[in-house]
C-alpha cells in the first residue's frame, strides 16, 4: 500500500482511542469525518450549526455503542458515521424543526435503519472486492481489454489498434469472450 496507514488502521485506532478515552482520537474523528457530513447537511437545506449538532449526535451514538463493550465495526467508520448522520438529518427534516433537539439521540441508540444502509454498502463493497479478484484471475489481455473499454471508455477501434486485432469486430468478439470468462470467474466464487 502506498499510504503510510490504511483507512482500516486509522478507523481501528480511532475506535480504540475512543474506547480508552483518548481526546486525540476524538479530534482525529472530527478532523477526518466531520467535513463530508457537514457537506451532506449543508447541501440538504441545513446550516453549519445544524451540521455540528447532527455530527455531535452521531458521535454520541458511536460513543454509546463503543461503551457497550461489544461494538465491532463491520464497515468503514466513514460509512457508519455517514449513515447515522443521514438518518438523523432526514428525521430532523421530516419533523420540520427549526432547531435540532438533542433528546432525539435515544431514537437512534440502536440505529437499525443506519445498520441496514451499512449492510447494503457492505454487500456492494464485498461484490467490488469479488469483482477485483475475478479481474485479477482473468489474466491478460482480457483484463486490459475490459479495463480499457469499461473503465477508460476506449473505443473498440482504439482497442483493436492497441492489441493488433485485424478489425474492430475481432476486438469486439474478444471483449465478449473476456466478459463471459469474467462472469464465470465472478459467479463461481
PDB file of C-alpha atoms in Angstrom:
ATOM      1  CA  UNK A   1       0.000   0.000   0.000  1.00  0.00           C
ATOM      2  CA  UNK A   2       1.305   3.436  -0.853  1.00  0.00           C
ATOM      3  CA  UNK A   3      -0.260   5.169   2.170  1.00  0.00           C
ATOM      4  CA  UNK A   4       1.530   5.124   5.495  1.00  0.00           C
ATOM      5  CA  UNK A   5      -1.580   3.778   7.232  1.00  0.00           C
ATOM      6  CA  UNK A   6      -4.655   2.260   5.666  1.00  0.00           C
ATOM      7  CA  UNK A   7      -8.130   3.632   6.325  1.00  0.00           C
ATOM      8  CA  UNK A   8      -8.901   0.450   8.260  1.00  0.00           C
ATOM      9  CA  UNK A   9      -5.905   1.018  10.556  1.00  0.00           C
ATOM     10  CA  UNK A  10      -6.894   4.641  11.155  1.00  0.00           C
ATOM     11  CA  UNK A  11     -10.509   3.615  11.857  1.00  0.00           C
ATOM     12  CA  UNK A  12      -9.282   0.992  14.315  1.00  0.00           C
ATOM     13  CA  UNK A  13      -7.006   3.494  16.067  1.00  0.00           C
ATOM     14  CA  UNK A  14      -9.877   5.975  16.415  1.00  0.00           C
ATOM     15  CA  UNK A  15     -12.217   3.311  17.838  1.00  0.00           C
ATOM     16  CA  UNK A  16      -9.537   2.104  20.281  1.00  0.00           C
ATOM     17  CA  UNK A  17      -8.751   5.704  21.240  1.00  0.00           C
ATOM     18  CA  UNK A  18     -12.394   6.480  21.975  1.00  0.00           C
ATOM     19  CA  UNK A  19     -12.662   3.266  23.981  1.00  0.00           C
ATOM     20  CA  UNK A  20      -9.623   4.387  26.030  1.00  0.00           C
ATOM     21  CA  UNK A  21     -10.903   7.967  26.451  1.00  0.00           C
ATOM     22  CA  UNK A  22      -8.162   9.493  24.300  1.00  0.00           C
ATOM     23  CA  UNK A  23      -9.107  13.068  23.318  1.00  0.00           C
ATOM     24  CA  UNK A  24      -6.762  12.941  20.327  1.00  0.00           C
ATOM     25  CA  UNK A  25      -8.900  10.158  18.865  1.00  0.00           C
ATOM     26  CA  UNK A  26     -11.988  12.383  19.137  1.00  0.00           C
ATOM     27  CA  UNK A  27     -10.087  15.254  17.494  1.00  0.00           C
ATOM     28  CA  UNK A  28      -8.977  12.950  14.676  1.00  0.00           C
ATOM     29  CA  UNK A  29     -12.547  11.687  14.284  1.00  0.00           C
ATOM     30  CA  UNK A  30     -13.806  15.258  13.864  1.00  0.00           C
ATOM     31  CA  UNK A  31     -10.963  16.254  11.561  1.00  0.00           C
ATOM     32  CA  UNK A  32     -11.437  13.322   9.188  1.00  0.00           C
ATOM     33  CA  UNK A  33     -15.168  12.640   9.310  1.00  0.00           C
ATOM     34  CA  UNK A  34     -16.937  15.938  10.016  1.00  0.00           C
ATOM     35  CA  UNK A  35     -16.323  17.642   6.622  1.00  0.00           C
ATOM     36  CA  UNK A  36     -18.252  15.136   4.440  1.00  0.00           C
ATOM     37  CA  UNK A  37     -21.122  15.029   6.910  1.00  0.00           C
ATOM     38  CA  UNK A  38     -21.219  18.832   7.114  1.00  0.00           C
ATOM     39  CA  UNK A  39     -21.367  18.939   3.305  1.00  0.00           C
ATOM     40  CA  UNK A  40     -24.254  16.469   3.297  1.00  0.00           C
ATOM     41  CA  UNK A  41     -26.254  18.564   5.790  1.00  0.00           C
ATOM     42  CA  UNK A  42     -25.430  21.927   4.184  1.00  0.00           C
ATOM     43  CA  UNK A  43     -26.234  20.600   0.695  1.00  0.00           C
ATOM     44  CA  UNK A  44     -29.597  19.416   2.003  1.00  0.00           C
ATOM     45  CA  UNK A  45     -31.040  22.664   3.392  1.00  0.00           C
ATOM     46  CA  UNK A  46     -29.007  22.727   6.586  1.00  0.00           C
ATOM     47  CA  UNK A  47     -26.683  25.173   8.273  1.00  0.00           C
ATOM     48  CA  UNK A  48     -23.186  24.650   9.593  1.00  0.00           C
ATOM     49  CA  UNK A  49     -24.567  24.786  13.142  1.00  0.00           C
ATOM     50  CA  UNK A  50     -27.107  22.083  12.334  1.00  0.00           C
ATOM     51  CA  UNK A  51     -24.324  20.004  10.780  1.00  0.00           C
ATOM     52  CA  UNK A  52     -22.351  20.333  14.006  1.00  0.00           C
ATOM     53  CA  UNK A  53     -25.389  19.252  16.042  1.00  0.00           C
ATOM     54  CA  UNK A  54     -26.002  16.260  13.777  1.00  0.00           C
ATOM     55  CA  UNK A  55     -22.347  15.238  13.904  1.00  0.00           C
ATOM     56  CA  UNK A  56     -22.289  15.582  17.699  1.00  0.00           C
ATOM     57  CA  UNK A  57     -25.324  13.307  17.958  1.00  0.00           C
ATOM     58  CA  UNK A  58     -23.680  10.855  15.579  1.00  0.00           C
ATOM     59  CA  UNK A  59     -20.518  10.802  17.685  1.00  0.00           C
ATOM     60  CA  UNK A  60     -22.658  10.151  20.751  1.00  0.00           C
ATOM     61  CA  UNK A  61     -24.279   7.160  19.032  1.00  0.00           C
ATOM     62  CA  UNK A  62     -20.808   5.850  18.187  1.00  0.00           C
ATOM     63  CA  UNK A  63     -19.543   6.526  21.716  1.00  0.00           C
ATOM     64  CA  UNK A  64     -22.522   4.725  23.268  1.00  0.00           C
ATOM     65  CA  UNK A  65     -22.025   1.723  21.012  1.00  0.00           C
ATOM     66  CA  UNK A  66     -18.300   1.590  21.843  1.00  0.00           C
ATOM     67  CA  UNK A  67     -19.052   1.987  25.558  1.00  0.00           C
ATOM     68  CA  UNK A  68     -21.394  -1.007  25.457  1.00  0.00           C
ATOM     69  CA  UNK A  69     -18.217  -3.052  25.022  1.00  0.00           C
ATOM     70  CA  UNK A  70     -19.305  -5.415  22.253  1.00  0.00           C
ATOM     71  CA  UNK A  71     -19.109  -2.950  19.361  1.00  0.00           C
ATOM     72  CA  UNK A  72     -17.432  -4.322  16.257  1.00  0.00           C
ATOM     73  CA  UNK A  73     -17.091  -2.013  13.267  1.00  0.00           C
ATOM     74  CA  UNK A  74     -18.226  -4.054  10.271  1.00  0.00           C
ATOM     75  CA  UNK A  75     -17.757  -1.308   7.683  1.00  0.00           C
ATOM     76  CA  UNK A  76     -15.553   1.709   7.220  1.00  0.00           C
ATOM     77  CA  UNK A  77     -16.013   4.232  10.002  1.00  0.00           C
ATOM     78  CA  UNK A  78     -16.921   6.903   7.421  1.00  0.00           C
ATOM     79  CA  UNK A  79     -19.750   4.709   6.123  1.00  0.00           C
ATOM     80  CA  UNK A  80     -21.072   4.085   9.637  1.00  0.00           C
ATOM     81  CA  UNK A  81     -20.949   7.768  10.638  1.00  0.00           C
ATOM     82  CA  UNK A  82     -22.417   8.967   7.356  1.00  0.00           C
ATOM     83  CA  UNK A  83     -25.327   6.527   7.576  1.00  0.00           C
ATOM     84  CA  UNK A  84     -26.161   7.568  11.151  1.00  0.00           C
ATOM     85  CA  UNK A  85     -25.858  11.273  10.277  1.00  0.00           C
ATOM     86  CA  UNK A  86     -28.017  10.909   7.213  1.00  0.00           C
ATOM     87  CA  UNK A  87     -30.780   9.186   9.176  1.00  0.00           C
ATOM     88  CA  UNK A  88     -30.601  11.836  11.915  1.00  0.00           C
ATOM     89  CA  UNK A  89     -30.735  14.625   9.347  1.00  0.00           C
ATOM     90  CA  UNK A  90     -33.642  13.046   7.458  1.00  0.00           C
ATOM     91  CA  UNK A  91     -35.572  12.679  10.691  1.00  0.00           C
ATOM     92  CA  UNK A  92     -34.814  16.321  11.504  1.00  0.00           C
ATOM     93  CA  UNK A  93     -36.090  17.431   8.088  1.00  0.00           C
ATOM     94  CA  UNK A  94     -39.276  15.371   8.281  1.00  0.00           C
ATOM     95  CA  UNK A  95     -40.101  16.865  11.657  1.00  0.00           C
ATOM     96  CA  UNK A  96     -39.719  20.342  10.160  1.00  0.00           C
ATOM     97  CA  UNK A  97     -37.948  21.555  13.264  1.00  0.00           C
ATOM     98  CA  UNK A  98     -36.342  24.964  13.326  1.00  0.00           C
ATOM     99  CA  UNK A  99     -33.684  23.677  15.672  1.00  0.00           C
ATOM    100  CA  UNK A 100     -32.413  20.169  16.203  1.00  0.00           C
ATOM    101  CA  UNK A 101     -33.407  18.667  19.559  1.00  0.00           C
ATOM    102  CA  UNK A 102     -30.632  16.806  21.290  1.00  0.00           C
ATOM    103  CA  UNK A 103     -33.011  14.410  23.052  1.00  0.00           C
ATOM    104  CA  UNK A 104     -33.620  12.554  19.773  1.00  0.00           C
ATOM    105  CA  UNK A 105     -30.431  10.531  20.179  1.00  0.00           C
ATOM    106  CA  UNK A 106     -32.419   7.845  22.014  1.00  0.00           C
ATOM    107  CA  UNK A 107     -34.377   7.275  18.816  1.00  0.00           C
ATOM    108  CA  UNK A 108     -31.139   6.120  17.228  1.00  0.00           C
ATOM    109  CA  UNK A 109     -29.477   4.198  20.041  1.00  0.00           C
ATOM    110  CA  UNK A 110     -29.893   1.012  18.083  1.00  0.00           C
ATOM    111  CA  UNK A 111     -29.595   2.769  14.702  1.00  0.00           C
ATOM    112  CA  UNK A 112     -31.399  -0.049  12.931  1.00  0.00           C
ATOM    113  CA  UNK A 113     -32.067   1.898   9.749  1.00  0.00           C
ATOM    114  CA  UNK A 114     -28.441   3.000   9.561  1.00  0.00           C
ATOM    115  CA  UNK A 115     -27.287  -0.569  10.046  1.00  0.00           C
ATOM    116  CA  UNK A 116     -29.433  -1.600   7.081  1.00  0.00           C
ATOM    117  CA  UNK A 117     -27.717   1.058   4.973  1.00  0.00           C
ATOM    118  CA  UNK A 118     -24.345  -0.159   6.217  1.00  0.00           C
ATOM    119  CA  UNK A 119     -25.233  -3.772   5.385  1.00  0.00           C
ATOM    120  CA  UNK A 120     -26.232  -2.751   1.847  1.00  0.00           C
ATOM    121  CA  UNK A 121     -22.952  -0.895   1.491  1.00  0.00           C
ATOM    122  CA  UNK A 122     -21.004  -3.891   2.811  1.00  0.00           C
ATOM    123  CA  UNK A 123     -22.649  -6.180   0.258  1.00  0.00           C
ATOM    124  CA  UNK A 124     -21.712  -3.777  -2.529  1.00  0.00           C
ATOM    125  CA  UNK A 125     -18.189  -3.462  -1.148  1.00  0.00           C
ATOM    126  CA  UNK A 126     -17.851  -7.269  -0.973  1.00  0.00           C
ATOM    127  CA  UNK A 127     -19.070  -7.541  -4.572  1.00  0.00           C
ATOM    128  CA  UNK A 128     -16.487  -4.995  -5.670  1.00  0.00           C
ATOM    129  CA  UNK A 129     -13.739  -6.942  -3.917  1.00  0.00           C
ATOM    130  CA  UNK A 130     -15.012 -10.150  -5.533  1.00  0.00           C
ATOM    131  CA  UNK A 131     -15.034  -8.421  -8.932  1.00  0.00           C
ATOM    132  CA  UNK A 132     -11.489  -7.188  -8.357  1.00  0.00           C
ATOM    133  CA  UNK A 133     -10.393 -10.751  -7.524  1.00  0.00           C
ATOM    134  CA  UNK A 134     -12.184 -12.038 -10.621  1.00  0.00           C
ATOM    135  CA  UNK A 135     -10.419  -9.447 -12.775  1.00  0.00           C
ATOM    136  CA  UNK A 136      -7.083 -10.446 -11.250  1.00  0.00           C
ATOM    137  CA  UNK A 137      -7.828 -14.081 -12.084  1.00  0.00           C
ATOM    138  CA  UNK A 138      -8.809 -13.211 -15.630  1.00  0.00           C
ATOM    139  CA  UNK A 139      -5.305 -12.581 -16.898  1.00  0.00           C
ATOM    140  CA  UNK A 140      -4.110 -10.677 -19.922  1.00  0.00           C
ATOM    141  CA  UNK A 141      -5.141  -9.458 -22.445  1.00  0.00           C
ATOM    142  CA  UNK A 142      -8.717  -9.820 -21.167  1.00  0.00           C
ATOM    143  CA  UNK A 143      -8.154  -7.759 -18.065  1.00  0.00           C
ATOM    144  CA  UNK A 144      -6.749  -4.815 -20.013  1.00  0.00           C
ATOM    145  CA  UNK A 145      -9.364  -5.068 -22.772  1.00  0.00           C
ATOM    146  CA  UNK A 146     -12.221  -4.886 -20.249  1.00  0.00           C
ATOM    147  CA  UNK A 147     -10.482  -2.156 -18.269  1.00  0.00           C
ATOM    148  CA  UNK A 148      -9.832  -0.092 -21.386  1.00  0.00           C
ATOM    149  CA  UNK A 149     -13.397  -0.457 -22.640  1.00  0.00           C
ATOM    150  CA  UNK A 150     -15.456  -0.194 -19.445  1.00  0.00           C
ATOM    151  CA  UNK A 151     -13.279   1.961 -17.198  1.00  0.00           C
ATOM    152  CA  UNK A 152     -11.235   4.067 -19.615  1.00  0.00           C
ATOM    153  CA  UNK A 153     -14.073   4.336 -22.156  1.00  0.00           C
ATOM    154  CA  UNK A 154     -11.837   3.497 -25.096  1.00  0.00           C
ATOM    155  CA  UNK A 155     -13.439   2.640 -28.413  1.00  0.00           C
ATOM    156  CA  UNK A 156     -13.232  -0.811 -29.969  1.00  0.00           C
ATOM    157  CA  UNK A 157     -11.142   0.756 -32.758  1.00  0.00           C
ATOM    158  CA  UNK A 158      -8.585   2.008 -30.216  1.00  0.00           C
ATOM    159  CA  UNK A 159      -8.510  -1.393 -28.511  1.00  0.00           C
ATOM    160  CA  UNK A 160      -8.137  -3.057 -31.913  1.00  0.00           C
ATOM    161  CA  UNK A 161      -5.067  -0.929 -32.650  1.00  0.00           C
ATOM    162  CA  UNK A 162      -3.591  -1.396 -29.166  1.00  0.00           C
ATOM    163  CA  UNK A 163      -3.780  -5.191 -29.294  1.00  0.00           C
ATOM    164  CA  UNK A 164      -3.186  -5.628 -33.019  1.00  0.00           C
ATOM    165  CA  UNK A 165      -6.520  -7.193 -33.958  1.00  0.00           C
ATOM    166  CA  UNK A 166      -7.278  -7.170 -37.676  1.00  0.00           C
ATOM    167  CA  UNK A 167     -10.503  -5.188 -37.207  1.00  0.00           C
ATOM    168  CA  UNK A 168     -12.816  -3.746 -34.552  1.00  0.00           C
ATOM    169  CA  UNK A 169     -15.228  -6.683 -34.907  1.00  0.00           C
ATOM    170  CA  UNK A 170     -12.482  -9.117 -33.887  1.00  0.00           C
ATOM    171  CA  UNK A 171     -11.682  -6.929 -30.876  1.00  0.00           C
ATOM    172  CA  UNK A 172     -15.389  -6.832 -30.021  1.00  0.00           C
ATOM    173  CA  UNK A 173     -15.591 -10.642 -30.215  1.00  0.00           C
ATOM    174  CA  UNK A 174     -12.556 -10.923 -27.927  1.00  0.00           C
ATOM    175  CA  UNK A 175     -14.112  -8.452 -25.469  1.00  0.00           C
ATOM    176  CA  UNK A 176     -17.295 -10.537 -25.431  1.00  0.00           C
ATOM    177  CA  UNK A 177     -15.311 -13.737 -24.725  1.00  0.00           C
ATOM    178  CA  UNK A 178     -13.398 -11.963 -21.970  1.00  0.00           C
ATOM    179  CA  UNK A 179     -16.619 -10.728 -20.418  1.00  0.00           C
ATOM    180  CA  UNK A 180     -18.051 -14.262 -20.455  1.00  0.00           C
ATOM    181  CA  UNK A 181     -14.902 -15.590 -18.734  1.00  0.00           C
ATOM    182  CA  UNK A 182     -15.116 -12.818 -16.153  1.00  0.00           C
ATOM    183  CA  UNK A 183     -18.748 -13.709 -15.416  1.00  0.00           C
ATOM    184  CA  UNK A 184     -17.795 -17.365 -14.934  1.00  0.00           C
ATOM    185  CA  UNK A 185     -14.995 -16.467 -12.536  1.00  0.00           C
ATOM    186  CA  UNK A 186     -17.126 -13.913 -10.651  1.00  0.00           C
ATOM    187  CA  UNK A 187     -20.140 -16.149 -10.134  1.00  0.00           C
ATOM    188  CA  UNK A 188     -18.036 -19.231  -9.320  1.00  0.00           C
ATOM    189  CA  UNK A 189     -16.589 -17.602  -6.191  1.00  0.00           C
TER     190      UNK A 189
END
